[in-house]
CSV table of C-alpha atoms and ligand atoms in Angstrom, one decimal:
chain,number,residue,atom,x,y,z
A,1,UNK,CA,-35.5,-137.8,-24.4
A,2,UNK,CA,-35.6,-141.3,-23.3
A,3,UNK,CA,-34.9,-144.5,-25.6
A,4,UNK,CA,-31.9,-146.7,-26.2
A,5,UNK,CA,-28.0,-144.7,-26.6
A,6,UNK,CA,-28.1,-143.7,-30.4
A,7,UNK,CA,-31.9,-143.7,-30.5
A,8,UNK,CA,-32.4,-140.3,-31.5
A,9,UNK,CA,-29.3,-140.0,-33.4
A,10,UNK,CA,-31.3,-142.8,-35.6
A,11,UNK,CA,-34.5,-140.7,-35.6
A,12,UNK,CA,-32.4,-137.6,-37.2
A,13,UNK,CA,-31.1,-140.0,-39.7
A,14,UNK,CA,-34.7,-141.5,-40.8
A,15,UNK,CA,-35.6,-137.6,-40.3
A,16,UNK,CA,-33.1,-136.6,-42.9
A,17,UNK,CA,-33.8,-139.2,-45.1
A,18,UNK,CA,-37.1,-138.4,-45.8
A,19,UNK,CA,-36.2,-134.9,-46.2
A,20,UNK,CA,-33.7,-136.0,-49.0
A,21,UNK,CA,-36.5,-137.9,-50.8
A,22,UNK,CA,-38.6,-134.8,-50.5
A,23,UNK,CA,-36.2,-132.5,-52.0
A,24,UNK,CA,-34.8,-134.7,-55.0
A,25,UNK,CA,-38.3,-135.1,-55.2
A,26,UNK,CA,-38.2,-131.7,-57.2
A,27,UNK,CA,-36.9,-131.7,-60.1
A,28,UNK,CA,-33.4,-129.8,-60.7
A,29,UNK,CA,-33.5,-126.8,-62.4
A,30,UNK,CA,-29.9,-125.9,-64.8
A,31,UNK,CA,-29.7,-122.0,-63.6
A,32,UNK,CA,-26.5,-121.3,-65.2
A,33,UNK,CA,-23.0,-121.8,-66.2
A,34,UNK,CA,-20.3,-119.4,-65.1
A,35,UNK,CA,-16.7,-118.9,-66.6
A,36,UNK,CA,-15.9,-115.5,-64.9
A,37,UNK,CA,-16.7,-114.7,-61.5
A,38,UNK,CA,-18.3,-111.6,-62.3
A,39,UNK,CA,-21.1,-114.0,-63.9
A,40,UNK,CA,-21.8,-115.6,-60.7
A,41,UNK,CA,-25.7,-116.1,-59.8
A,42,UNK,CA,-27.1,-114.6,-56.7
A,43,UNK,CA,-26.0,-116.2,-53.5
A,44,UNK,CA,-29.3,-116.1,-51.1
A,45,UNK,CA,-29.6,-120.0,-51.3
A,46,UNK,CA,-26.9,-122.3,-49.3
A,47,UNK,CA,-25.2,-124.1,-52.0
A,48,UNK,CA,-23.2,-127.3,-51.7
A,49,UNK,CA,-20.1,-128.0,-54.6
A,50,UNK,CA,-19.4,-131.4,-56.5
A,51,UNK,CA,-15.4,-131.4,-57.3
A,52,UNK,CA,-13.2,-134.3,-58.3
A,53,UNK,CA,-11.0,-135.3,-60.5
A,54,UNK,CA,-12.1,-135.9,-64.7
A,55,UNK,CA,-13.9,-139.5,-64.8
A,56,UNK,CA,-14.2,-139.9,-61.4
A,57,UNK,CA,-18.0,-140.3,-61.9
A,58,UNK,CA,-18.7,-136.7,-60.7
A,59,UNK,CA,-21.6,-136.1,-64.1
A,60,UNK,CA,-22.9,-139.7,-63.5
A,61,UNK,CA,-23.2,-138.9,-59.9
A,62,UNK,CA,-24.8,-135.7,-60.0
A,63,UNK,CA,-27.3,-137.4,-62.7
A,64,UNK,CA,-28.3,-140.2,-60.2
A,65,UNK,CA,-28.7,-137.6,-57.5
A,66,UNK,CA,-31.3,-135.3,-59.3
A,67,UNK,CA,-33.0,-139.0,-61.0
A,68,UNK,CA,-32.0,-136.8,-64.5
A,69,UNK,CA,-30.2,-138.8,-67.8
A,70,UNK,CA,-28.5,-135.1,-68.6
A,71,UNK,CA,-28.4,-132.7,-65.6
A,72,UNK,CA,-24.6,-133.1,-65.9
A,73,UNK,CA,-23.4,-134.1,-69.3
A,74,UNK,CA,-22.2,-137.6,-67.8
A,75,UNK,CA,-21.2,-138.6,-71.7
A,76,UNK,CA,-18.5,-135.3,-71.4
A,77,UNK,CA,-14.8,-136.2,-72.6
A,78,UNK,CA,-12.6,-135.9,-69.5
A,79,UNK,CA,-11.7,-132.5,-68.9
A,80,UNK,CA,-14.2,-130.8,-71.0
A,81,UNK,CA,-16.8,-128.7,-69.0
A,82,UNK,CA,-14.6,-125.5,-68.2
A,83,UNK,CA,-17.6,-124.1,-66.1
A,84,UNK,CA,-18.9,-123.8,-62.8
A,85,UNK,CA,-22.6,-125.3,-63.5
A,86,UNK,CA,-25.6,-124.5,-61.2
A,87,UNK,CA,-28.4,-125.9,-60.6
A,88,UNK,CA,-31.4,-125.3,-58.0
A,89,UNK,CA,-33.7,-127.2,-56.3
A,90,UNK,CA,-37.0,-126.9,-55.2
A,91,UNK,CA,-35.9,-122.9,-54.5
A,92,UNK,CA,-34.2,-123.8,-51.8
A,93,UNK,CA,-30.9,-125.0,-52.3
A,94,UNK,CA,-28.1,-125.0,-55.3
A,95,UNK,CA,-26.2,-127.2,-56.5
A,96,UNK,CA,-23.0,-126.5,-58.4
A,97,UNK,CA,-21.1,-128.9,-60.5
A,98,UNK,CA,-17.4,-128.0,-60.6
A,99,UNK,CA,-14.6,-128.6,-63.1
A,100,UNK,CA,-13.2,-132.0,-62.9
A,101,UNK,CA,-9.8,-131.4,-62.3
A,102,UNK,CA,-6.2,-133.7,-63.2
A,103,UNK,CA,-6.8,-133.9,-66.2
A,104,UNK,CA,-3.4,-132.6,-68.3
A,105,UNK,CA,-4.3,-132.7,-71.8
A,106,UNK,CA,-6.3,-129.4,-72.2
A,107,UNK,CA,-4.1,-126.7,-72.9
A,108,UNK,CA,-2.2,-124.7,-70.3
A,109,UNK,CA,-3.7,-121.4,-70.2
A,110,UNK,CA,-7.1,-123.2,-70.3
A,111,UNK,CA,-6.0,-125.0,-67.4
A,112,UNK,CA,-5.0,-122.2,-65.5
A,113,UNK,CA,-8.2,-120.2,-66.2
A,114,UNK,CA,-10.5,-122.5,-64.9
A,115,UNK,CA,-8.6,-123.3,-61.8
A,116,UNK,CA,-8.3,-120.1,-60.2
A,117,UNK,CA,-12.1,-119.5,-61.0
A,118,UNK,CA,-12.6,-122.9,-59.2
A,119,UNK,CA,-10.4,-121.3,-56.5
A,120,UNK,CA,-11.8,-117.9,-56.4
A,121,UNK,CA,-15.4,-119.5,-56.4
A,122,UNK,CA,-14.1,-122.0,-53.5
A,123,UNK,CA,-12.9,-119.4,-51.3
A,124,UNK,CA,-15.1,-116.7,-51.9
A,125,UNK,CA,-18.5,-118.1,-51.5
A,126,UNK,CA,-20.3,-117.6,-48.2
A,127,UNK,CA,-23.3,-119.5,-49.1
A,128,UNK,CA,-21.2,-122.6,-49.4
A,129,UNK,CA,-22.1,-125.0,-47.2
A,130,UNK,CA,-20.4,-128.2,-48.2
A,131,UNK,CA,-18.3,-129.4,-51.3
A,132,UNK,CA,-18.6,-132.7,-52.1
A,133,UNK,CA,-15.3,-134.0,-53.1
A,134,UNK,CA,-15.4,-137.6,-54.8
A,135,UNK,CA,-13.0,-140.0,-54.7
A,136,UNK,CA,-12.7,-143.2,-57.1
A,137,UNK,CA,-13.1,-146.0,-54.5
A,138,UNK,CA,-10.9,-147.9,-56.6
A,139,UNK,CA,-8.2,-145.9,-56.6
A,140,UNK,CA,-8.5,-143.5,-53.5
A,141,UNK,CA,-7.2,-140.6,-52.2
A,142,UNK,CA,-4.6,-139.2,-54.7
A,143,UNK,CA,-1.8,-136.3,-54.7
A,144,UNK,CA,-4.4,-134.1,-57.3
A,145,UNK,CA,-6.9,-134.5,-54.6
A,146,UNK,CA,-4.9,-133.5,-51.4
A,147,UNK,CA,-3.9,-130.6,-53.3
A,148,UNK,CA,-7.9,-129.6,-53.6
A,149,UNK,CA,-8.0,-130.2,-49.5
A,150,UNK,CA,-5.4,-128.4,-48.7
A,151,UNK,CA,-7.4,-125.4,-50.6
A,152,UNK,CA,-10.1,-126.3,-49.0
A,153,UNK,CA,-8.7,-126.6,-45.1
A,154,UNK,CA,-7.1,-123.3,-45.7
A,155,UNK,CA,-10.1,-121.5,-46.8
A,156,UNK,CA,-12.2,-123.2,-43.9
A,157,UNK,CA,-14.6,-124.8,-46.6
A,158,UNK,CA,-16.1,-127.7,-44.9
A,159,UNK,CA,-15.8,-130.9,-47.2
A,160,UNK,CA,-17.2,-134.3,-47.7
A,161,UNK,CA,-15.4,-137.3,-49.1
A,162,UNK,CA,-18.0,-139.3,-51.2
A,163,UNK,CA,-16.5,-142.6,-53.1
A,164,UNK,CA,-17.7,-143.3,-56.3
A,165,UNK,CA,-17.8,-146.6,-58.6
A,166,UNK,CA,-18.4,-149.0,-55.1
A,167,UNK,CA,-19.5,-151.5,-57.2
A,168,UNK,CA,-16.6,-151.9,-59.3
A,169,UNK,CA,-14.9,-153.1,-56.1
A,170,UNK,CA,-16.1,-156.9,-54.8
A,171,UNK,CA,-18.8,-156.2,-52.1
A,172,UNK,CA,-16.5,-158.1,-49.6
A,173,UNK,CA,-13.7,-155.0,-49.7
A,174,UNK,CA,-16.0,-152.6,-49.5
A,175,UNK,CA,-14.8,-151.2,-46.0
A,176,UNK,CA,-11.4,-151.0,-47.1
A,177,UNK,CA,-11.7,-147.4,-49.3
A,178,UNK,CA,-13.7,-145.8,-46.3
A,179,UNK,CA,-11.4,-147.0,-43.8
A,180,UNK,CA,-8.5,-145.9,-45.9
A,181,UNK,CA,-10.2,-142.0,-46.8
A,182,UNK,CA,-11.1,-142.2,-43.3
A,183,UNK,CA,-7.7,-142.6,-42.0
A,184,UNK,CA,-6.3,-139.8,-44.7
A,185,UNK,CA,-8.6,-137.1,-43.7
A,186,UNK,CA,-8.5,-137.4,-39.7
A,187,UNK,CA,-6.0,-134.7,-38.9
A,188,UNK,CA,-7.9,-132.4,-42.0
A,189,UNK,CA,-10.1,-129.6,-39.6
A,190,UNK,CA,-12.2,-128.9,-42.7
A,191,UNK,CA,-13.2,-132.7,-43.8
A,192,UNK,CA,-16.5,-133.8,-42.4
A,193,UNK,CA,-15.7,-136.6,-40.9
A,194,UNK,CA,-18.4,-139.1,-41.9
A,195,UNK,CA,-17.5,-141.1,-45.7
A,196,UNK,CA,-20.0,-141.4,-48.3
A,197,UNK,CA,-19.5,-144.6,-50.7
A,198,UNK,CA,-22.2,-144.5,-54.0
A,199,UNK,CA,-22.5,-146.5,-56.7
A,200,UNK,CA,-24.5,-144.5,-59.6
A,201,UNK,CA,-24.8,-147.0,-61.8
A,202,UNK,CA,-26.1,-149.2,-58.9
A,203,UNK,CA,-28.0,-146.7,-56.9
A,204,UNK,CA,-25.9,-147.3,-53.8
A,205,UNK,CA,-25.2,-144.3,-51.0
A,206,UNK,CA,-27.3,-142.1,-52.9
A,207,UNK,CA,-29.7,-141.5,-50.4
A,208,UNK,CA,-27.7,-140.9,-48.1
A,209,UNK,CA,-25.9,-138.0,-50.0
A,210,UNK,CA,-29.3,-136.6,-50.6
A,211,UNK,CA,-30.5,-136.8,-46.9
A,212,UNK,CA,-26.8,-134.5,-46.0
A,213,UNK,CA,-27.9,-132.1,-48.4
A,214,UNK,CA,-31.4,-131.6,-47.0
A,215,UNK,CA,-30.3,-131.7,-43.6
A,216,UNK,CA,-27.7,-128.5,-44.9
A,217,UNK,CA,-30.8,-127.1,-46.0
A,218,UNK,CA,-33.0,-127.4,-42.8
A,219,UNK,CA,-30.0,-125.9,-40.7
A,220,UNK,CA,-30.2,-122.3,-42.4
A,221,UNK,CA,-33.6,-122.9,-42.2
A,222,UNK,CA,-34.4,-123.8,-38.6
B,301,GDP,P1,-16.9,-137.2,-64.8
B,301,GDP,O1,-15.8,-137.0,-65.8
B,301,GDP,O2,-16.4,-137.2,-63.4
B,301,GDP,O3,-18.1,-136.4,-65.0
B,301,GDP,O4,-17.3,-138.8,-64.9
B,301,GDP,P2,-18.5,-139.5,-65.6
B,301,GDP,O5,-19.7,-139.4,-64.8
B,301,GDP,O6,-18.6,-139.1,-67.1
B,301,GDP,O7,-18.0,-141.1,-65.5
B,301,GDP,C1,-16.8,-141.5,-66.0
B,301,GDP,C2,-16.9,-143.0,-66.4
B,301,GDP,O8,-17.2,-143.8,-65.3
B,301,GDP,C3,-18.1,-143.2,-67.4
B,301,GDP,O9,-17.7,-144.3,-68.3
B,301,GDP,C4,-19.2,-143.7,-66.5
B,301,GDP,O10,-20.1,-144.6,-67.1
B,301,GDP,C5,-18.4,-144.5,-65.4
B,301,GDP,N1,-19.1,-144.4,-64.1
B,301,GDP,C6,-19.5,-143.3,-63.4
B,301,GDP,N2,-20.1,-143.7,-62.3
B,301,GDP,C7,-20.0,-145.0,-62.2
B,301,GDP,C8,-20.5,-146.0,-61.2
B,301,GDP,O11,-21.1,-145.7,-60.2
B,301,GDP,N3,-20.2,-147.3,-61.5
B,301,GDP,C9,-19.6,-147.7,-62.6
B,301,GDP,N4,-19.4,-149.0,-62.8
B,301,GDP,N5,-19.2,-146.8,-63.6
B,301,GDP,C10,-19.4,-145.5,-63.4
């Protein structure tokens, strides 16, 4: 290989890219919704995980993503969706909407359920390749959400910190989130170590995000 340092590094990048437009080129396909782990689908596709806490712009996100108004309910009141949500894509990868989590109105038992089936599904699913763990850029990296990587390091689930709402935050601070999620996750072994700031509402980061979830699909794949 010959070319400037960080030449082919670039290539892979423009590679994945376009392999991210190709796949959200398909359209997203709702498979099912699970409340019980016996109800889980079949796991021969690599699947990657959206979690975060309620209104942290996980529905809206997941909607940008898949170029869908409704994929995820984005107009859900905080806390609502109870289930684990799956969707696939082009038959070749699936992508699972969690249950936003922090949210301390709905009633304790409810609250219990759906966090161990989180848990259970976290831990337990060896076609996981990546969850997806969004942060509000404006408000960062809170207790709620160490909690979830502390889960997530102890079950050795690799896991991506992706900011949401960017553009709420004047373009000239935009480092300042990434530098600060950055700095938070660099002694975590499972966090990838790479942040992902989107805007859904202003279609920022989002092709990025897709081109990390087609290059998790080319890995199994080649
Ligand atoms: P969820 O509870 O995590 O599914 O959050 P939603 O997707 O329902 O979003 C919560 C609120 O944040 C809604 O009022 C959205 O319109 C808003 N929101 C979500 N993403 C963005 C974004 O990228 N930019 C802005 N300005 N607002 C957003």
């Amino acid at each position: 290989m010959s070319g400037a340092p960080g030449a082919s590094d670039a290539a892979k990048d423009e590679l994945d890219l376009e392999a991210g437009r190709r796949l959200f080129a398909r359209e997203a396909v709702f498979v099912l919704g699970v409340a019980d782990m016996t109800q889980l689908p079949r796991d021969d596709l690599p699947e990657v995980a959206f979690a975060g806490r309620s209104n942290v712009g996980k529905s809206s996100l997941l909607n940008a993503l898949t170029g869908r108004k409704s994929l995820a309910r984005a107009s859900n009141a905080p806390g609502r969706t109870r289930e684990l949500n799956f969707f696939r894509l082009d038959d070749r990868i699936v992508l699972v909407d969690l249950p936003g989590y922090g949210y301390a109105k709905a009633p304790k038992k409810k609250i219990e359920r759906w966090t161990r089936l989180t848990r259970d599904y976290l831990r337990g699913r060896a076609n996981l390749k990546r969850v997806f763990l969004l942060i509000d850029a404006r408000h960062g990296i809170r207790p709620a959400d160490e909690e979830v990587m502390s889960a997530l390091d102890a079950a050795a689930v690799s896991y991506q910190i992706v900011l949401t709402k960017l553009d709420k935050i004047a373009v000239t601070d935009h480092e300042k989130p990434i530098a600060d999620a950055a700095a938070t996750i660099i002694r975590r072994p499972a966090a990838h170590p790479r942040i992902i700031a989107t805007s859904s509402t202003k279609g920022v980061g989002l092709d990025v995000l897709r081109a990390e979830i087609a290059a998790l699909v080319e890995r199994r794949h080649g």
